[in-house]
Coordinates of C-alpha atoms in Angstrom, one line a residue:
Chain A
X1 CA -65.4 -12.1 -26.9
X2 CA -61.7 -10.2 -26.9
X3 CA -58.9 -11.4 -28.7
X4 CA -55.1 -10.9 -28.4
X5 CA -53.8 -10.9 -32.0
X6 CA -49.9 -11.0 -32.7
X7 CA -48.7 -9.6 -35.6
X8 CA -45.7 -8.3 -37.3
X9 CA -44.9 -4.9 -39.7
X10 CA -42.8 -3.5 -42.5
X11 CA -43.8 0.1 -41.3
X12 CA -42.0 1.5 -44.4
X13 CA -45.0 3.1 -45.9
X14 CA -46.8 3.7 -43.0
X15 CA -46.9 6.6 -40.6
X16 CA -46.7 4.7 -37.5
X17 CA -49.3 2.5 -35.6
X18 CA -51.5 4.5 -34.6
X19 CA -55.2 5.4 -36.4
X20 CA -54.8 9.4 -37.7
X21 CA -56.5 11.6 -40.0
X22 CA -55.0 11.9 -43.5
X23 CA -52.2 8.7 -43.3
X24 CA -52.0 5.7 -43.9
X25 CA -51.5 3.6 -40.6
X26 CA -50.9 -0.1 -39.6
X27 CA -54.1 0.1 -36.9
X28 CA -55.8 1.3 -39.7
X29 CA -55.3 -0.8 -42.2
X30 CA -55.5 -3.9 -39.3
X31 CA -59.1 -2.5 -38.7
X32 CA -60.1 -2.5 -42.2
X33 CA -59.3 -6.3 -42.5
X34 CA -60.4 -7.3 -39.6
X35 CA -64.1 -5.5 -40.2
X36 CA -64.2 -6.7 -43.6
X37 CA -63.0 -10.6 -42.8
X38 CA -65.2 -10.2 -39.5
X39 CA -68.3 -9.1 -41.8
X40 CA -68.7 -6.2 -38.2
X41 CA -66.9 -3.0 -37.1
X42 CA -63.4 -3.7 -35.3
X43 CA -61.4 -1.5 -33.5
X44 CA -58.2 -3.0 -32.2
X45 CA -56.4 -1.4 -29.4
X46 CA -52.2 -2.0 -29.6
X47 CA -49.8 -2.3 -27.2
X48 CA -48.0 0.9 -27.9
X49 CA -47.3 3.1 -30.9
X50 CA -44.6 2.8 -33.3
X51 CA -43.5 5.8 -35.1
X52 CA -43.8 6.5 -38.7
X53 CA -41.3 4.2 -40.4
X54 CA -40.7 1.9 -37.4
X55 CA -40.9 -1.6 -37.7
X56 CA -42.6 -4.6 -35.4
X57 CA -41.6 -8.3 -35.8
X58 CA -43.8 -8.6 -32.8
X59 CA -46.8 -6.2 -31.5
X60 CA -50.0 -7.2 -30.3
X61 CA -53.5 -5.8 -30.3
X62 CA -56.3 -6.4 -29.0
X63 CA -60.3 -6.3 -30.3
X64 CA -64.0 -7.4 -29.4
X65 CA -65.6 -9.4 -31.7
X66 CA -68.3 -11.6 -32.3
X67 CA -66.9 -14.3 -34.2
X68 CA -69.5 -16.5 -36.0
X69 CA -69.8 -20.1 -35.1
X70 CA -68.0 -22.8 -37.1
X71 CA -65.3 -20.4 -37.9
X72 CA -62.2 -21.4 -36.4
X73 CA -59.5 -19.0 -35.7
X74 CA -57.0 -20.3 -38.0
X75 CA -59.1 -20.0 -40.7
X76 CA -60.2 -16.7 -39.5
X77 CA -56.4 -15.7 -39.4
X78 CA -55.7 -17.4 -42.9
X79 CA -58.5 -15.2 -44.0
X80 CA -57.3 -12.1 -42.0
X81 CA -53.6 -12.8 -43.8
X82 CA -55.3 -12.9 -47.1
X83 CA -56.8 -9.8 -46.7
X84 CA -53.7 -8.0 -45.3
X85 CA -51.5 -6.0 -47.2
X86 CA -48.3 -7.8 -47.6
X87 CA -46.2 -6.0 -45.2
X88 CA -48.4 -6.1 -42.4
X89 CA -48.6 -9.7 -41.2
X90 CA -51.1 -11.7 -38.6
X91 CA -49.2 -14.2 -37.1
X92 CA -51.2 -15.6 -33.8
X93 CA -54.5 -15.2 -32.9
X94 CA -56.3 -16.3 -29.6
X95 CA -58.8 -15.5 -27.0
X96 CA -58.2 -13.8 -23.6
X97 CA -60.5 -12.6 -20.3
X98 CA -62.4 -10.0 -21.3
X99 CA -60.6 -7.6 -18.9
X100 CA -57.3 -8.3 -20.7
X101 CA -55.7 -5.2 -22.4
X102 CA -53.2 -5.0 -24.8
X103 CA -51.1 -2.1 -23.4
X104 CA -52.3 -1.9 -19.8
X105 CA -51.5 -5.5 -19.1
X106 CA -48.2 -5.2 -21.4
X107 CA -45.6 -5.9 -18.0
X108 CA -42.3 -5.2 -20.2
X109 CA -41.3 -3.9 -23.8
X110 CA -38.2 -5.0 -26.1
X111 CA -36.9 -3.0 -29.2
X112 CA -34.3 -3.7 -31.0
X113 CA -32.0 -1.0 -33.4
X114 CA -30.3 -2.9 -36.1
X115 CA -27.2 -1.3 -37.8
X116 CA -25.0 -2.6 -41.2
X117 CA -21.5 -2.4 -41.4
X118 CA -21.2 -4.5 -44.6
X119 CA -22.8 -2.7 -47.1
X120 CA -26.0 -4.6 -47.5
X121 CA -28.4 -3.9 -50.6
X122 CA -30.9 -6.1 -49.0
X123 CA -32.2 -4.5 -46.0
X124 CA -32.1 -0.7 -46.9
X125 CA -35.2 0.0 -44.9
X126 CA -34.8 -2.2 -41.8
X127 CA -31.2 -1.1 -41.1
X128 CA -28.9 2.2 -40.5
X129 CA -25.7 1.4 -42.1
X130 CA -22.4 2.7 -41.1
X131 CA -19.3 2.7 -42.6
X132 CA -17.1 2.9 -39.8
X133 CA -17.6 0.6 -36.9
X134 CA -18.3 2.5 -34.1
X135 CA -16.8 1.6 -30.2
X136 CA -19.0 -0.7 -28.9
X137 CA -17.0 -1.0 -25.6
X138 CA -17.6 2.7 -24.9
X139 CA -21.5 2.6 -26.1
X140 CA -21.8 0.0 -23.8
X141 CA -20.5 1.8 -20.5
X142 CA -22.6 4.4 -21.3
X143 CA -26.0 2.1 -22.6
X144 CA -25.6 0.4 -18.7
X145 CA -26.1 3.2 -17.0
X146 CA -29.8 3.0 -18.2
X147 CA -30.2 0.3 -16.2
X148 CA -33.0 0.3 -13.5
X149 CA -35.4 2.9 -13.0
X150 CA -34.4 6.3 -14.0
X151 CA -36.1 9.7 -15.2
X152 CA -35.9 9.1 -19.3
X153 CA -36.7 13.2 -19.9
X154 CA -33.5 13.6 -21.2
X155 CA -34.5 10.8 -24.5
X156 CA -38.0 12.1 -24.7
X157 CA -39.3 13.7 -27.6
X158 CA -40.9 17.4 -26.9
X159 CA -44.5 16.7 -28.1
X160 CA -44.3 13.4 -26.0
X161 CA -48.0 13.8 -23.4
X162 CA -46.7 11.3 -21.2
X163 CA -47.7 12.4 -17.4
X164 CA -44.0 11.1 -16.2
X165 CA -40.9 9.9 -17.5
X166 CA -40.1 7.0 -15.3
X167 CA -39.0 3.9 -17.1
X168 CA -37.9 0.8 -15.7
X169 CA -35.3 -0.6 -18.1
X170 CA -34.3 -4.2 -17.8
X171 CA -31.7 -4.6 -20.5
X172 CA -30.0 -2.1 -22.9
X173 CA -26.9 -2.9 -25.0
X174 CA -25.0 -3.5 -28.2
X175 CA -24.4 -7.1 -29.6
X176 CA -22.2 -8.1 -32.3
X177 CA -23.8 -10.4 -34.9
X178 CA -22.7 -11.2 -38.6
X179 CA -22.0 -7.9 -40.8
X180 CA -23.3 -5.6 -37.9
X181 CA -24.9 -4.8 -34.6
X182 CA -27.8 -4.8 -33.1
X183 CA -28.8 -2.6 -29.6
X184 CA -31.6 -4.4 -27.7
X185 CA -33.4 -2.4 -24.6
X186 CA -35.6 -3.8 -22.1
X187 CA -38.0 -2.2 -20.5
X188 CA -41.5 -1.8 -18.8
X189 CA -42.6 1.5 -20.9
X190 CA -41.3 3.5 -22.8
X191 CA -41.7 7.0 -23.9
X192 CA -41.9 9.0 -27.0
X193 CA -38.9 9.0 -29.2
X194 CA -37.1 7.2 -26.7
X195 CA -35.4 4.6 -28.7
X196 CA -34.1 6.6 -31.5
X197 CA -33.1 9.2 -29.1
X198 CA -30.9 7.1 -26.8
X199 CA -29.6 4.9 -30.2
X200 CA -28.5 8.3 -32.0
X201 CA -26.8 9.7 -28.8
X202 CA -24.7 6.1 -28.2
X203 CA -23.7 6.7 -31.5
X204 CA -22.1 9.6 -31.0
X205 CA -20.5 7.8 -28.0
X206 CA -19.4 5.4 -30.5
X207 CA -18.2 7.8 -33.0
X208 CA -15.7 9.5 -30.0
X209 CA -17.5 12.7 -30.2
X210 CA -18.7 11.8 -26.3
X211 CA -17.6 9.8 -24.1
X212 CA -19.4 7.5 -21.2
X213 CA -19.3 9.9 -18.8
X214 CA -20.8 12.9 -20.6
X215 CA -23.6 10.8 -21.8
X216 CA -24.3 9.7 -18.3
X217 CA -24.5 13.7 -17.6
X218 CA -26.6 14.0 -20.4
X219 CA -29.0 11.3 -19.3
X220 CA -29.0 13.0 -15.5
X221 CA -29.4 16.4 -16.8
X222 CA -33.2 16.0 -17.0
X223 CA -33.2 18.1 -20.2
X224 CA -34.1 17.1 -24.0
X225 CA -31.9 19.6 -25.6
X226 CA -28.5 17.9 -25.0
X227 CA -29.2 14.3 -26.8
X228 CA -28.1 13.8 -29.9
X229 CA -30.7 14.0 -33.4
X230 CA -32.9 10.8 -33.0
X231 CA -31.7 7.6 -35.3
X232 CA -33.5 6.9 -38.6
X233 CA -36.6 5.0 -37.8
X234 CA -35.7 2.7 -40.2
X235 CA -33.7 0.3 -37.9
X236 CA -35.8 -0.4 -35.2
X237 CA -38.3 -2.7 -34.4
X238 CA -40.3 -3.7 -31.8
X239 CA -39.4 -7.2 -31.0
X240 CA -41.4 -8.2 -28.3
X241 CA -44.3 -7.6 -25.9
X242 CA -44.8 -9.4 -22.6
X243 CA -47.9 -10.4 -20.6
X244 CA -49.1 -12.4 -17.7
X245 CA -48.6 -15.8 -18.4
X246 CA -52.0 -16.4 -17.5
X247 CA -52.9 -14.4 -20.7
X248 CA -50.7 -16.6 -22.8
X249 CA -51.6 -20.2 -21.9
X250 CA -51.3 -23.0 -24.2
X251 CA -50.4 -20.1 -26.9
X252 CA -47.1 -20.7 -29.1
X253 CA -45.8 -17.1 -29.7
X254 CA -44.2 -16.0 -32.6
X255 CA -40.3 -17.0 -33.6
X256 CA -38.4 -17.6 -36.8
X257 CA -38.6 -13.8 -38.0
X258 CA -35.5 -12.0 -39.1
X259 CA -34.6 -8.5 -37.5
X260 CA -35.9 -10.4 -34.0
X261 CA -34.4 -13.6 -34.0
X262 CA -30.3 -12.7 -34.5
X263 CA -29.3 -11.4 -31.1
Chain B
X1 CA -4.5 -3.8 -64.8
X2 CA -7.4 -6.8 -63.7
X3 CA -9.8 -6.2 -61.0
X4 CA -12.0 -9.0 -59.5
X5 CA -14.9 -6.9 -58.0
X6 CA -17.1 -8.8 -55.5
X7 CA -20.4 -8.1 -54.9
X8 CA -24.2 -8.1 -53.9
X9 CA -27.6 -7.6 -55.1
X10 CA -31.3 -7.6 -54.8
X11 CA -32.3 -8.7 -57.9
X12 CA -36.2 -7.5 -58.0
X13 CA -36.3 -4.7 -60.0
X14 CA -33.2 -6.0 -62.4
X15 CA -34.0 -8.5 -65.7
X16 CA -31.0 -10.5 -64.3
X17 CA -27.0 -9.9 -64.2
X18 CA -26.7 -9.9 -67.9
X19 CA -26.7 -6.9 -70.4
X20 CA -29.2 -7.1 -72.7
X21 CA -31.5 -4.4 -75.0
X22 CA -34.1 -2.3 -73.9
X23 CA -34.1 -3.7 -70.1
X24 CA -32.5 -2.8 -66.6
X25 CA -29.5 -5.7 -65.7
X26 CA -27.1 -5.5 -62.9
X27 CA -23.8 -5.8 -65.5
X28 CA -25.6 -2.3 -67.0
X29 CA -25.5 -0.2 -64.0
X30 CA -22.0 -1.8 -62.2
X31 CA -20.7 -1.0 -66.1
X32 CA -22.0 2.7 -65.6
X33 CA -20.8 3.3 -62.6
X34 CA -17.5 1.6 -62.9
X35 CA -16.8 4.2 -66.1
X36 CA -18.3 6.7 -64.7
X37 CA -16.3 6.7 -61.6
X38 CA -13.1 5.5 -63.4
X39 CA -13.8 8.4 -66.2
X40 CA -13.2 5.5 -69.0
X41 CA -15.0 3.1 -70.1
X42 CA -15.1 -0.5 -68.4
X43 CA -16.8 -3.7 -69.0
X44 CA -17.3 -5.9 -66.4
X45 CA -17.6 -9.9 -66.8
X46 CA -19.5 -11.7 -64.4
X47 CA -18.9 -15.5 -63.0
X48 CA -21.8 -16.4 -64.6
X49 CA -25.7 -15.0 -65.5
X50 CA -28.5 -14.7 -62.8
X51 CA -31.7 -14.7 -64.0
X52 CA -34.5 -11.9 -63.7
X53 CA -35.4 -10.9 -60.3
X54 CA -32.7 -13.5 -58.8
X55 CA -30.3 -12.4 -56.1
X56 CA -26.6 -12.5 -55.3
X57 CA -25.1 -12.2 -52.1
X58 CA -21.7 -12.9 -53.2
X59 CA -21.2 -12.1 -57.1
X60 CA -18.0 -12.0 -58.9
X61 CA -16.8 -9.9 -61.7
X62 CA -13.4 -8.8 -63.5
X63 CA -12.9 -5.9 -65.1
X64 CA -9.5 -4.3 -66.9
X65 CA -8.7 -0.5 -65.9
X66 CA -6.4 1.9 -65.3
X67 CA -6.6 3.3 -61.8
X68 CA -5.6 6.8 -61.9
X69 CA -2.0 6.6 -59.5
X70 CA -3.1 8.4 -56.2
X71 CA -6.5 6.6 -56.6
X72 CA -6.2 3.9 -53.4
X73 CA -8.6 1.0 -53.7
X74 CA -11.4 1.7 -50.6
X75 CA -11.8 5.0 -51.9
X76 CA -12.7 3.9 -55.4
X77 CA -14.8 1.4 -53.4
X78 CA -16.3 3.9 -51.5
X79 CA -16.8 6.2 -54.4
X80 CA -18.6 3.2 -56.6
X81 CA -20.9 2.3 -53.9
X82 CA -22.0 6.2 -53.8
X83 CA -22.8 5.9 -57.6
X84 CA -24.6 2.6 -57.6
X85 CA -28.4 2.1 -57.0
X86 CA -28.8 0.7 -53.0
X87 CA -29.9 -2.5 -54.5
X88 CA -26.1 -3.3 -55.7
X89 CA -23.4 -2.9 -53.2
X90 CA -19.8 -3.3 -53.8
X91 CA -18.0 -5.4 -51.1
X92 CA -14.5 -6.3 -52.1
X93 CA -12.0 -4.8 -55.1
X94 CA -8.9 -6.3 -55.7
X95 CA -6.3 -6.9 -58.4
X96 CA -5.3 -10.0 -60.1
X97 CA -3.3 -11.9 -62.6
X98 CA -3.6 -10.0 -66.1
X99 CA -5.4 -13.7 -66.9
X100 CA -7.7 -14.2 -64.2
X101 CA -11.1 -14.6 -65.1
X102 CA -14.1 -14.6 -63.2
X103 CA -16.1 -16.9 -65.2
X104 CA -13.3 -19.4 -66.3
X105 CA -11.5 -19.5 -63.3
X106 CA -14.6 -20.5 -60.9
X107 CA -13.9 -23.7 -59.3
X108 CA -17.7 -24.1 -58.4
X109 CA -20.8 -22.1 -57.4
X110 CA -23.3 -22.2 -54.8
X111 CA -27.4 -21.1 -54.6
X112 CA -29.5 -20.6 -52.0
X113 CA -32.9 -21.0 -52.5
X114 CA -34.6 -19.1 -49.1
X115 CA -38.5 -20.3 -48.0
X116 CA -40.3 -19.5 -45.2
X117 CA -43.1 -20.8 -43.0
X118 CA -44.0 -18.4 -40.9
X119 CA -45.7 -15.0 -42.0
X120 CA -43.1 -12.8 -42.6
X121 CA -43.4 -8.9 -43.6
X122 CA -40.0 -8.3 -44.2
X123 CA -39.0 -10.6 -46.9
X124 CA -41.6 -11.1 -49.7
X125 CA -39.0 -10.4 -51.8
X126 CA -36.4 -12.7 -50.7
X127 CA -38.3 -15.9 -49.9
X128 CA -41.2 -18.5 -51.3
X129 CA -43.9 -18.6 -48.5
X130 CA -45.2 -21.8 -47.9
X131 CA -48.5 -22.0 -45.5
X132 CA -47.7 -26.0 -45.0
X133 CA -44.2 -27.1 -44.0
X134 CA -43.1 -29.5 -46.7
X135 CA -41.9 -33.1 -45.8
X136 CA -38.3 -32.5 -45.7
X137 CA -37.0 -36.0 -45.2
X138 CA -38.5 -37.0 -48.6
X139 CA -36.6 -33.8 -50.2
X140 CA -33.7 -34.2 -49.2
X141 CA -33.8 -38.4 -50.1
X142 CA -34.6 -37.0 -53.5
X143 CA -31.4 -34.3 -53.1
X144 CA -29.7 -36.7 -52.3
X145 CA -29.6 -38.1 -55.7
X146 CA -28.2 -35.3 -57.6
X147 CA -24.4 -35.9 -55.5
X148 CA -22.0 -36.4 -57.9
X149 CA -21.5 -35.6 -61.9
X150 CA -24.7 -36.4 -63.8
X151 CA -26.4 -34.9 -67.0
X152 CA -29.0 -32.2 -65.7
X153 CA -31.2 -31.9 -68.8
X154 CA -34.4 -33.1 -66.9
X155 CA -33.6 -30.2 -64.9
X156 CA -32.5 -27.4 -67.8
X157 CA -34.6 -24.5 -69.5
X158 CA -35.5 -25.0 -73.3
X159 CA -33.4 -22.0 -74.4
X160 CA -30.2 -23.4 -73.1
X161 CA -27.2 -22.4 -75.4
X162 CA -25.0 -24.8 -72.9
X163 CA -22.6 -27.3 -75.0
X164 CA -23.4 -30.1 -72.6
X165 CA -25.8 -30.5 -69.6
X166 CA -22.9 -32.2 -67.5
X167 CA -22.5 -30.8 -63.7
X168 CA -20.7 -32.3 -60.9
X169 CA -22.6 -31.6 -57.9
X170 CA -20.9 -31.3 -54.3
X171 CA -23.8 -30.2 -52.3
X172 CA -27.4 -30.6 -52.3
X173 CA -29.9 -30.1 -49.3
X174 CA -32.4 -28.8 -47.5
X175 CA -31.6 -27.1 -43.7
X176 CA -34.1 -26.2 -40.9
X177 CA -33.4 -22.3 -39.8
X178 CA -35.4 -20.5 -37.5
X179 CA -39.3 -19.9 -39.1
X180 CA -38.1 -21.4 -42.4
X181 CA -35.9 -23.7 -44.8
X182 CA -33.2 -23.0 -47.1
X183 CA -32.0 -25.5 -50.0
X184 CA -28.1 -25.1 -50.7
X185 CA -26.7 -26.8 -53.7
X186 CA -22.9 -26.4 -54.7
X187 CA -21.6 -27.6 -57.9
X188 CA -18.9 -26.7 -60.6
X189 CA -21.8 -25.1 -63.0
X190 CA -25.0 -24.8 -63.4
X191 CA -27.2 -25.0 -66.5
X192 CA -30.0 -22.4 -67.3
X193 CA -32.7 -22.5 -65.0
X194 CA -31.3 -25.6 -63.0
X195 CA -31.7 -24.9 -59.6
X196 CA -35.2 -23.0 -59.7
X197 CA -36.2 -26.5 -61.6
X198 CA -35.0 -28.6 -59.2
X199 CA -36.3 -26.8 -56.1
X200 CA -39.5 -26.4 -57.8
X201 CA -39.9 -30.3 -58.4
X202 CA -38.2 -31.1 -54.7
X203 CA -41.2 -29.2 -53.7
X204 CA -43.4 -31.8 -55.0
X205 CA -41.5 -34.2 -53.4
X206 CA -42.0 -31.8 -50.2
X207 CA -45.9 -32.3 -51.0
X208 CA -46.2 -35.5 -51.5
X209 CA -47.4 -35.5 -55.2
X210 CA -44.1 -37.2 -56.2
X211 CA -42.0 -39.9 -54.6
X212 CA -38.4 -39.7 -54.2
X213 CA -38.2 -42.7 -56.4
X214 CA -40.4 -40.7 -58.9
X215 CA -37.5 -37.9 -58.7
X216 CA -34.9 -39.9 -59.3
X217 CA -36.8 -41.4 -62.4
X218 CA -37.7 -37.9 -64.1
X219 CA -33.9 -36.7 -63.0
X220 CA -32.6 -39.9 -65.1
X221 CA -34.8 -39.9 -67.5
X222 CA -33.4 -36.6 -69.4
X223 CA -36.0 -35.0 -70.8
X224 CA -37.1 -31.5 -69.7
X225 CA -41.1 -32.3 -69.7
X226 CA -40.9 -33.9 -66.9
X227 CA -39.9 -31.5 -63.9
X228 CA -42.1 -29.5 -61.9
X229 CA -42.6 -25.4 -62.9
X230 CA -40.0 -23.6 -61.7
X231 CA -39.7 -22.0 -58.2
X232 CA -40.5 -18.2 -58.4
X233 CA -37.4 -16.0 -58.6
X234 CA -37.9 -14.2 -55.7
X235 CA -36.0 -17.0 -53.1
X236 CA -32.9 -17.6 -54.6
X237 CA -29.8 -16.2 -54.2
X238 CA -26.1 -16.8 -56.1
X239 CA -24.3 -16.8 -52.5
X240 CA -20.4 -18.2 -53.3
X241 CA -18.1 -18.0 -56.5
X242 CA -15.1 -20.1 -55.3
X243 CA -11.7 -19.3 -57.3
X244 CA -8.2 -21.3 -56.9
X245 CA -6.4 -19.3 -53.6
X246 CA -3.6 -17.9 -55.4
X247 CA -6.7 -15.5 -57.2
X248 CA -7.4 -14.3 -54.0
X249 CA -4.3 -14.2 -51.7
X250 CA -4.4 -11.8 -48.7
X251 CA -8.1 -10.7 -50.1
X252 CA -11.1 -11.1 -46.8
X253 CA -14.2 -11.6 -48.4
X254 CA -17.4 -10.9 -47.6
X255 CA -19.3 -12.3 -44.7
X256 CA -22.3 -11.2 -42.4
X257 CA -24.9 -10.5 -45.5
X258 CA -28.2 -11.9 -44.6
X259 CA -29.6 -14.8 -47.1
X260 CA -25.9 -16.1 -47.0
X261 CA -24.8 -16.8 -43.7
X262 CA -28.0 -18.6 -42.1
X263 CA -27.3 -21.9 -42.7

């Protein structure tokens, strides 16, 4: 049987999602719990990767298993929770077709980059702080003209293997919310580095040291070398990953965690 | 010259606000910075103690020093947050009255205590995690009971030094917020230990394993044996000193931290 598991991450200690030789990573340690709670081998499949040091208050997985009768799935999760390291957390937990996949059938992407301007000693690793408010009016000129479906090159990292660089982005844009802001960007996929890329270069929008129009140029130029350095991973999360809502029957998502909740 | 100092902390790694031999406290390192970045030496007095591993989002201290003429007050600011630890942030510096005092002057105090419901990576050390949601209509009944000026000895630590166990309480409840609760109490004072006692016995309540009636009873009855253990450390935070408005005239204090401003 194949399961959609939701869960969220602290990826502080870990280099990123994805299974690697040599680091310690959230699929991984998700696999050994899920093997060991399971009593088989598991290998869960994600929706996309995070980077090292990038958080999720909501990603999703998938796996096969062969889940023994008279074990219910809450249990099972309350087990798989138990088992868990503390920042890595199993929220929801439910079967779907077997033919479901967690990234093919993904249909649209949100992450969110959460920045301080109070200084805050309570979420150094989930937040960039800044202590000068940047211009949100002029980041948000330039974030719009993301919108629809553009040619990201330009916000891709170099090592990225993607085969194009065609996202379709739904939403992108700063929001004020108590003692900071948060950027929130839509979108149906999204490449590597993409996030941190675009975040660090609004930024500089923010900062005066570009304005709208030159990061619209930037954006067109097809070319990685003009963005600015890629934000810290530590304020972004993914938030949220969408499916079919014939996937998702009768399944109560996820709410109610902080750094997905504000905006 | 006085100085009321406002400011923040995570309290994990610190054996609460107060100096005290051979262990780490938040009045230590704000005293070592402050002197260090003033080049004399200062000692700060807070509104009142936290205890180990408790947190403040809004703290108050005074201090007396001579700021060096040229020496504007956001750039000592500024300088002190560079020479704290990230897990104590300065907010607000301002002068006062040569006789203000942080801990005399405070016209009350409130506590958060911060639990949550849902599985949540980000916070395990800023909230109690509770697997069951707790019958909130029966705590807050029981609360209820603590409005107004009563002798809190049922709800005091052993090794109080206090001179009398009277507190006038303004506040007392618990609020939904999204994926979790948080209990604010506001009151004039607080004896040692008070409000982890009292959430940890409203818990109870939240069980079931003790009426409201059965609160009320132990809360009267004024004898210490009788309250539940006390909530772990970990969920509660000092979040408002409150001072008469001629101590802090023209002075914007500190809003937007999270654990203050959810409820």
């Amino acid at each position: 049987m194949r399961y959609f598991l939701h869960l969220a991450y602290d990826g502080t200690q870990y280099h990123g999602w994805q299974i690697q030789p040599r680091a310690l990573t959230v699929q991984q340690e998700l696999d050994r719990c899920l093997s060991q709670v399971l009593r088989q081998p598991v290998y869960s499949l994600g929706s996309g990767r995070t980077d090292s040091g990038v958080h999720a208050s909501h990603q999703v997985a998938h796996f096969d298993a062969d889940v023994p009768e008279g074990l219910d799935l809450p249990t099972l999760l309350y087990r798989l929770n138990r088992a868990l390291p503390r920042d890595i957390r199993a929220q929801v937990l439910h079967p779907v077709p077997d033919k479901a996949h967690a990234r093919f059938d993904a249909t649209a992407r949100t992450y969110e980059y959460h920045v301080r301007l109070t200084p805050d000693p309570f979420a150094p690793n989930f937040s960039l702080y800044l202590d000068r408010a940047p211009d949100v009016a002029a980041m948000n000129e330039a974030a719009a003209m993301l919108l629809g479906t553009h040619d990201f090159t330009s916000f891709s990292k170099v090592k990225g293997s993607e085969k194009h660089y065609l996202c379709t982005c739904y939403e992108a844009g700063w929001h004020e919310v108590p003692g900071g802001l948060v950027f929130r960007i839509r979108a149906n996929r999204f490449v590597r580095g993409m996030v941190r890329l675009i975040v660090g270069t609004l930024l500089t929008v923010g900062r005066g040291k570009l304005s709208p129009q030159e990061f619209g140029e930037i954006f067109r130029s097809l070319n990685r070398v003009h963005a600015s350095g890629a934000a810290l991973a530590n304020g972004l999360f993914l938030c949220r990953v969408e499916y079919p809502a014939e996937l998702l029957q009768n399944v109560a998502l996820p709410t109610g965690l902080p750094y997905f909740s504000r905006v």
